[in-house]
mmCIF file of C-alpha atoms in Angstrom:
data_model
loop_
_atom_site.group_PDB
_atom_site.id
_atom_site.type_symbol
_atom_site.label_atom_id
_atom_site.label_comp_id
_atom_site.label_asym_id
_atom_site.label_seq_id
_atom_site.Cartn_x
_atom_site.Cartn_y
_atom_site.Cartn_z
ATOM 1 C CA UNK A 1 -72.460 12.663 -12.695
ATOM 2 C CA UNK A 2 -70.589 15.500 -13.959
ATOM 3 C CA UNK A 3 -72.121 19.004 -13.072
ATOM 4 C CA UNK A 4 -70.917 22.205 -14.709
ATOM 5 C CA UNK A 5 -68.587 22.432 -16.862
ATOM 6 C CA UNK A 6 -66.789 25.580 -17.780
ATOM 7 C CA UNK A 7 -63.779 26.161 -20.284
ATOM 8 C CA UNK A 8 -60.822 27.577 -19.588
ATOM 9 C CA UNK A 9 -60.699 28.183 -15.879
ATOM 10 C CA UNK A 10 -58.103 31.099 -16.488
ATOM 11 C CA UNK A 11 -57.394 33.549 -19.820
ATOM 12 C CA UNK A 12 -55.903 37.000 -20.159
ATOM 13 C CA UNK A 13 -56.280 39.236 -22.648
ATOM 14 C CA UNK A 14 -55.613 43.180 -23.820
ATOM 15 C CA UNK A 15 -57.958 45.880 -23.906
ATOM 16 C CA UNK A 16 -59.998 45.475 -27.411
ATOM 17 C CA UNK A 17 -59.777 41.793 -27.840
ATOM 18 C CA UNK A 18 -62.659 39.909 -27.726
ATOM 19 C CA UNK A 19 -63.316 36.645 -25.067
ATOM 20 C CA UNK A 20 -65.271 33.493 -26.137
ATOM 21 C CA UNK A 21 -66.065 31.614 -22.431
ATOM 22 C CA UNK A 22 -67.993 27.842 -22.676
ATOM 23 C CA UNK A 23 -70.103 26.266 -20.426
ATOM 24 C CA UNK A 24 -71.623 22.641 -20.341
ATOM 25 C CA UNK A 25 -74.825 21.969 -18.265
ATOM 26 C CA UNK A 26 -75.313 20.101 -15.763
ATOM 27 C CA UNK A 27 -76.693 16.322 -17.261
ATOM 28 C CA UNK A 28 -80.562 17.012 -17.044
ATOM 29 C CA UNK A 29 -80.897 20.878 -17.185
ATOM 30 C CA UNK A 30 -81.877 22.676 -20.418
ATOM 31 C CA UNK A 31 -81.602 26.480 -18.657
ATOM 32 C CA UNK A 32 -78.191 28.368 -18.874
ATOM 33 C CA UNK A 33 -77.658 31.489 -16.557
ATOM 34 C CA UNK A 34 -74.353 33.639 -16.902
ATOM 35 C CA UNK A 35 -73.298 35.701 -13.884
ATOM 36 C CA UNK A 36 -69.896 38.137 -13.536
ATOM 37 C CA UNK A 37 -68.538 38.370 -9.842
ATOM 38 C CA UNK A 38 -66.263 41.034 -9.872
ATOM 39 C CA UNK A 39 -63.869 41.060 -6.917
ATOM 40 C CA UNK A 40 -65.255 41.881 -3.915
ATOM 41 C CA UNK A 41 -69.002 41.235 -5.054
ATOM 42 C CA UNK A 42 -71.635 39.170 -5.597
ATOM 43 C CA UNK A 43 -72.360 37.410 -8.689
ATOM 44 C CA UNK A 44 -74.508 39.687 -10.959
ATOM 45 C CA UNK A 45 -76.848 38.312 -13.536
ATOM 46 C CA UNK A 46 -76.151 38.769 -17.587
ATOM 47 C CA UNK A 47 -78.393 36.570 -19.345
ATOM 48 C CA UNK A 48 -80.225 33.413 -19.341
ATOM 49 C CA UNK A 49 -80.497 31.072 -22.287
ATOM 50 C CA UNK A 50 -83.593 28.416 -23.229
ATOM 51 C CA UNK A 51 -84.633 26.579 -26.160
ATOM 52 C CA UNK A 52 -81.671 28.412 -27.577
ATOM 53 C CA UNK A 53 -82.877 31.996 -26.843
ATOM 54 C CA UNK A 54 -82.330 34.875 -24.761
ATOM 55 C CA UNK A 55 -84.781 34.678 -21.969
ATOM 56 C CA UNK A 56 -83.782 37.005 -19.860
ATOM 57 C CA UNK A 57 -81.273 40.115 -20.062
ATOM 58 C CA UNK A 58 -79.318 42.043 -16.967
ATOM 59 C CA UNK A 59 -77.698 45.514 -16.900
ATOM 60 C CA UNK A 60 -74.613 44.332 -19.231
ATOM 61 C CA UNK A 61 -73.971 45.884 -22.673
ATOM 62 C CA UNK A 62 -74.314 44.972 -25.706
ATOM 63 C CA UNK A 63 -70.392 43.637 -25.438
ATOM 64 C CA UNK A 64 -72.009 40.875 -23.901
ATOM 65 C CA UNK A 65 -73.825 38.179 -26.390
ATOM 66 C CA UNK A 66 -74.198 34.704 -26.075
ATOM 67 C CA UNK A 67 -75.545 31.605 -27.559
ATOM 68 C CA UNK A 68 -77.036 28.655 -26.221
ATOM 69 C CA UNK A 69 -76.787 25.053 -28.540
ATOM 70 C CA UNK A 70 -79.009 22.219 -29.571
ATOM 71 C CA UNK A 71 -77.303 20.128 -26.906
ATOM 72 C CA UNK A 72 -77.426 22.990 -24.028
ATOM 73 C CA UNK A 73 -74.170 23.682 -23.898
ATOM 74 C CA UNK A 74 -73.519 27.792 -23.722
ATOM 75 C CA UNK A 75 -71.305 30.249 -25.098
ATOM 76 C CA UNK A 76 -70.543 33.846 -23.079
ATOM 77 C CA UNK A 77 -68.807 36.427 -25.665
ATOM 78 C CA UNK A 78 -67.620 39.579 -24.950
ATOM 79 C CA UNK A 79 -66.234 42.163 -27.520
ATOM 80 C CA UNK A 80 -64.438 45.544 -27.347
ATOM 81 C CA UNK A 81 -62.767 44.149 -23.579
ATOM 82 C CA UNK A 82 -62.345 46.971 -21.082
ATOM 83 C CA UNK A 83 -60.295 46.394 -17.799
ATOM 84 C CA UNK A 84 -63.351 46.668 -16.166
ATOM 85 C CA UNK A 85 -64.708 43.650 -17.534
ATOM 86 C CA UNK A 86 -61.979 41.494 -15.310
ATOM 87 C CA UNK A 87 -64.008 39.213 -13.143
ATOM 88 C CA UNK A 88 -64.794 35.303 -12.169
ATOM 89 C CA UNK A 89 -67.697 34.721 -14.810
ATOM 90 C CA UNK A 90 -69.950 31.810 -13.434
ATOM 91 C CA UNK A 91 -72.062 29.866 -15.280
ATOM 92 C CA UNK A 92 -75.081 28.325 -13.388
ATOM 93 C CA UNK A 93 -77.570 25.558 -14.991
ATOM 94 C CA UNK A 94 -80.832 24.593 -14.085
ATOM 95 C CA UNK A 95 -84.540 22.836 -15.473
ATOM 96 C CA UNK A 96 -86.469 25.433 -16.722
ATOM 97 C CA UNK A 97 -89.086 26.348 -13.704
ATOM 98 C CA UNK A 98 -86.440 25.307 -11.197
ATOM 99 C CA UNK A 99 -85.123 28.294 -8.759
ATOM 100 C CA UNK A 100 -81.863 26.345 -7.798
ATOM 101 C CA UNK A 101 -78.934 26.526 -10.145
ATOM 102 C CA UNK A 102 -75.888 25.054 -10.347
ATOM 103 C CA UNK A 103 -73.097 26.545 -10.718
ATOM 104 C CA UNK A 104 -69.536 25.676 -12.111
ATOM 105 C CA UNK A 105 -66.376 26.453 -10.690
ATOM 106 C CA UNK A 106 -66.346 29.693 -13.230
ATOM 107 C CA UNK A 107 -63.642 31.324 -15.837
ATOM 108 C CA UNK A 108 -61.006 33.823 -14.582
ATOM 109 C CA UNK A 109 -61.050 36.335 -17.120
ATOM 110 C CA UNK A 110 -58.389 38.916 -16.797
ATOM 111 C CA UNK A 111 -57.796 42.361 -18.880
ATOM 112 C CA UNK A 112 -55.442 43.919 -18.947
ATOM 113 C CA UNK B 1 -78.567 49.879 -7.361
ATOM 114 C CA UNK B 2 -78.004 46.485 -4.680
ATOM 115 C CA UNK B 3 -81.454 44.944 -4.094
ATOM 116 C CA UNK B 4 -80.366 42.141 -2.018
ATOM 117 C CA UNK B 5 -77.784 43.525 1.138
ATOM 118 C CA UNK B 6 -75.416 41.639 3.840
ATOM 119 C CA UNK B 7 -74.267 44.191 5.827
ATOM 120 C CA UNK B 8 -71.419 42.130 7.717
ATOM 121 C CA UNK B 9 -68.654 41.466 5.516
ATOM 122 C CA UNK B 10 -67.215 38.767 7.822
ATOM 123 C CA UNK B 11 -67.946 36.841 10.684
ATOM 124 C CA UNK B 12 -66.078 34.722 13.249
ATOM 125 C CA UNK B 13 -67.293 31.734 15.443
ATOM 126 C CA UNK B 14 -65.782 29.575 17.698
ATOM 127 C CA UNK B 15 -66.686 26.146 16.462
ATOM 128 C CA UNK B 16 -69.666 24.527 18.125
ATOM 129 C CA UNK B 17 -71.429 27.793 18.572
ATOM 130 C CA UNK B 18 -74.097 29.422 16.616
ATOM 131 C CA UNK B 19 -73.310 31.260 13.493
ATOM 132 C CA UNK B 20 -76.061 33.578 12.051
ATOM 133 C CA UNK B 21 -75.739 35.268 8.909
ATOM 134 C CA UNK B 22 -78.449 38.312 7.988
ATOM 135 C CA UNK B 23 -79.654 39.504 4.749
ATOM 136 C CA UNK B 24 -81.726 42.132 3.678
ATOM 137 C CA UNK B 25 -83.633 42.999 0.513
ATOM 138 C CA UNK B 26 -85.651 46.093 -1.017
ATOM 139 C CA UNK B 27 -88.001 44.609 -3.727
ATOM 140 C CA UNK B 28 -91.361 43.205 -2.238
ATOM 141 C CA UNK B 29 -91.494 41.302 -5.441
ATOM 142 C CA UNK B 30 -88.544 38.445 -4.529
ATOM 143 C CA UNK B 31 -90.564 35.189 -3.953
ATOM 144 C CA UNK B 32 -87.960 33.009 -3.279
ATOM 145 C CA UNK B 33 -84.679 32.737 -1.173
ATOM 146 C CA UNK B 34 -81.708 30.828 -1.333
ATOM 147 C CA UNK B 35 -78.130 30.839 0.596
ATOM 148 C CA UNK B 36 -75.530 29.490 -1.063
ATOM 149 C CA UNK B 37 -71.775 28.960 -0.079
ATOM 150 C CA UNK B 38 -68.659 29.708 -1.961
ATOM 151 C CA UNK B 39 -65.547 28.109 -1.305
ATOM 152 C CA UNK B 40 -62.096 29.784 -2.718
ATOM 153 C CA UNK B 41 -61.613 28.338 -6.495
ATOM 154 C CA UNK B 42 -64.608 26.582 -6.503
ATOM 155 C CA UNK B 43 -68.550 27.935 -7.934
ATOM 156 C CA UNK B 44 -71.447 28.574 -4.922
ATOM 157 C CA UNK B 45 -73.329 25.219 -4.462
ATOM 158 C CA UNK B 46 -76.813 26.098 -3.165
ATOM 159 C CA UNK B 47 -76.974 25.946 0.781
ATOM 160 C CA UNK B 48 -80.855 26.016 1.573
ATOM 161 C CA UNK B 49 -83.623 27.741 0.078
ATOM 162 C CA UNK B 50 -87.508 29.765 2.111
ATOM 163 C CA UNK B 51 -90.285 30.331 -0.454
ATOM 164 C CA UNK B 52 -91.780 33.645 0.409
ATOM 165 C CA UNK B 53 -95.115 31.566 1.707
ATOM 166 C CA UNK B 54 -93.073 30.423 4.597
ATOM 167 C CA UNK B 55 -91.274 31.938 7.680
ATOM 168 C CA UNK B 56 -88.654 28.882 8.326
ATOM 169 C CA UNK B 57 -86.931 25.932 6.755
ATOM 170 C CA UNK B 58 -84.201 23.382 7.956
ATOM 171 C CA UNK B 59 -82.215 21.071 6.611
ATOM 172 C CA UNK B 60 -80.008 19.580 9.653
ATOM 173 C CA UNK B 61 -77.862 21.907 10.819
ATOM 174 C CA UNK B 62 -78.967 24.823 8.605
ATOM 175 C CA UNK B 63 -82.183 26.915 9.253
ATOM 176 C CA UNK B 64 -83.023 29.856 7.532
ATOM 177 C CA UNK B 65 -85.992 32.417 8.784
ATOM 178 C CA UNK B 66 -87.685 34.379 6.164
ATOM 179 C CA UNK B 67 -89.418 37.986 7.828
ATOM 180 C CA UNK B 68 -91.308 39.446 4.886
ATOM 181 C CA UNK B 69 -92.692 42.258 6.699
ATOM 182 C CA UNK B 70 -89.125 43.137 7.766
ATOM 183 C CA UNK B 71 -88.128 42.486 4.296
ATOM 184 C CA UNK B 72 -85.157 40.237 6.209
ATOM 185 C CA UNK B 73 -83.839 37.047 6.113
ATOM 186 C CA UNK B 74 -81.267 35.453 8.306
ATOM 187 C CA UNK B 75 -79.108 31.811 8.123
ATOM 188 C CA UNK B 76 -78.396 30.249 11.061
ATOM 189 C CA UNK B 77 -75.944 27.041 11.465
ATOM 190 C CA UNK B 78 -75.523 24.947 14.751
ATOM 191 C CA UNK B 79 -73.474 23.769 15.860
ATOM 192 C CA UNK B 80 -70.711 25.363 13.423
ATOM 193 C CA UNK B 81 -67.822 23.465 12.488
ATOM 194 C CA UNK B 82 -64.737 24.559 10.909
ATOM 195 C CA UNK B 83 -65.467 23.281 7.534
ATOM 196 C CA UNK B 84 -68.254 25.778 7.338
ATOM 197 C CA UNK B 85 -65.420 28.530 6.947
ATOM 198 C CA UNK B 86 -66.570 29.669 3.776
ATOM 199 C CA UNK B 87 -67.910 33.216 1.960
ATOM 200 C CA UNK B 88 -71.831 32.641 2.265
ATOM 201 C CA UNK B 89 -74.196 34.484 -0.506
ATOM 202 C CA UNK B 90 -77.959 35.153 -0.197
ATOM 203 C CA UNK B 91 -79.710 35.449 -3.082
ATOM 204 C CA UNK B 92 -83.399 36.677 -4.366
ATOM 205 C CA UNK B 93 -85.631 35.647 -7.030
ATOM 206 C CA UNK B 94 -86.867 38.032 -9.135
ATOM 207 C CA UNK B 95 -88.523 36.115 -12.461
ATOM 208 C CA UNK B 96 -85.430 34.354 -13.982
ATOM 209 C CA UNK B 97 -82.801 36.334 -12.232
ATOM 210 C CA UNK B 98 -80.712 35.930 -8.937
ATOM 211 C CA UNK B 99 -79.997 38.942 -7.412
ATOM 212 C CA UNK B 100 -77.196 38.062 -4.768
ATOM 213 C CA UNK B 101 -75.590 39.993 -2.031
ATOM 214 C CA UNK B 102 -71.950 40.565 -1.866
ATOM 215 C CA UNK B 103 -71.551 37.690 0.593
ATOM 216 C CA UNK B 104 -70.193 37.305 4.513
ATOM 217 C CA UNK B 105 -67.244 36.064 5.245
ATOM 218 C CA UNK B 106 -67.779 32.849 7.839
ATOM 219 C CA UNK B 107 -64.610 32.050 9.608
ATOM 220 C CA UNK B 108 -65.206 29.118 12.510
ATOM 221 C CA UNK B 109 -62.274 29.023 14.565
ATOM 222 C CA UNK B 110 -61.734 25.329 16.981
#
């Protein structure tokens, strides 16, 4: 049983581009979480996605948007990239309700 | 602003002993706990979890104590072995958020 997926597992990109990171759920879940761990830190919460909307919203920009699918699967984009935004961003899945997520083994995005 | 704190950025342990790992949080809200454990290139995967109802949960060689009143939590693992070297994150639940520490460091030496 495959858990979470996340595409790819390493990018860099310039200041001003724009990022588009992909997740897959765990089989089972229908609740996406997105989380940036920035070196050093824990992971910190962006947004949650269910039944295709935003639940839920951290302290992140407007940069940050994402977009869940029919078939759960998750999208993380960020526009306007600042060095700053260089991190590991996790995705974590879960059934809605559930307090335990699942996490993948995250994207390494790098600005520079 | 860091809701959720460990305080010890790394730990060492000689391998069969006790290893206790402390957390600390601000918001009186958080009704539910969880540790999880991080290994380099890889995501957490979820350790053990306290519901704020209770004061203690194991799970074989992992127990975690929950002290609301202290607003502290703490993990303890006997006996440690050196596959438990690992970066170890507590983490709150507030609504449909985790709100993690910055994680300690667990090195278990043989």
């Amino acid at each position: 049983d495959a858990g979470v997926t996340q595409s790819p597992t390493h990018l860099i990109k310039t200041r001003g581009q724009q990022v588009t990171l992909r997740c897959s759920p765990k089989s089972g879940h229908d609740t996406v979480s997105w989380y940036q761990q920035a070196l050093g830190q824990g992971p910190q919460f962006i947004f949650q996605y269910y039944e295709e909307e935003e639940r839920q919203r951290g302290n992140f920009p407007d940069r940050f948007s994402g977009h869940q699918f029919p078939n759960y699967s998750s999208e993380l984009n960020v526009n306007a990239l600042l060095l700053g935004d260089s991190a590991l961003y996790l995705c974590a899945s879960s059934l809605t309700g559930a307090n335990v997520l699942t996490f993948g083994a995250g994207s390494r995005l790098t600005v520079l | 602003d860091q809701q959720v704190k460990q305080n010890s950025p790394s730990l060492s342990v000689q391998e069969g002993r006790i290893s206790i790992l402390n957390c600390d949080y601000t918001n009186s809200m958080f009704d539910y706990f969880l540790w999880y454990k991080k290994y380099p290139a890889e995501g957490p995967t979820f350790l053990i979890s306290i519901s704020s109802i209770k004061d203690k949960n194991e799970d074989g060689r992992f127990t975690v104590f929950l002290n609301k009143s202290a607003k502290h939590l703490s993990l303890h693992i006997v006996p440690s072995q050196p596959g438990d070297s690992a970066v170890y994150f507590c983490a709150a639940s507030g609504g449909y958020a985790l709100n993690f520490g910055k994680g300690t460091s667990l090195l278990v030496t043989p």
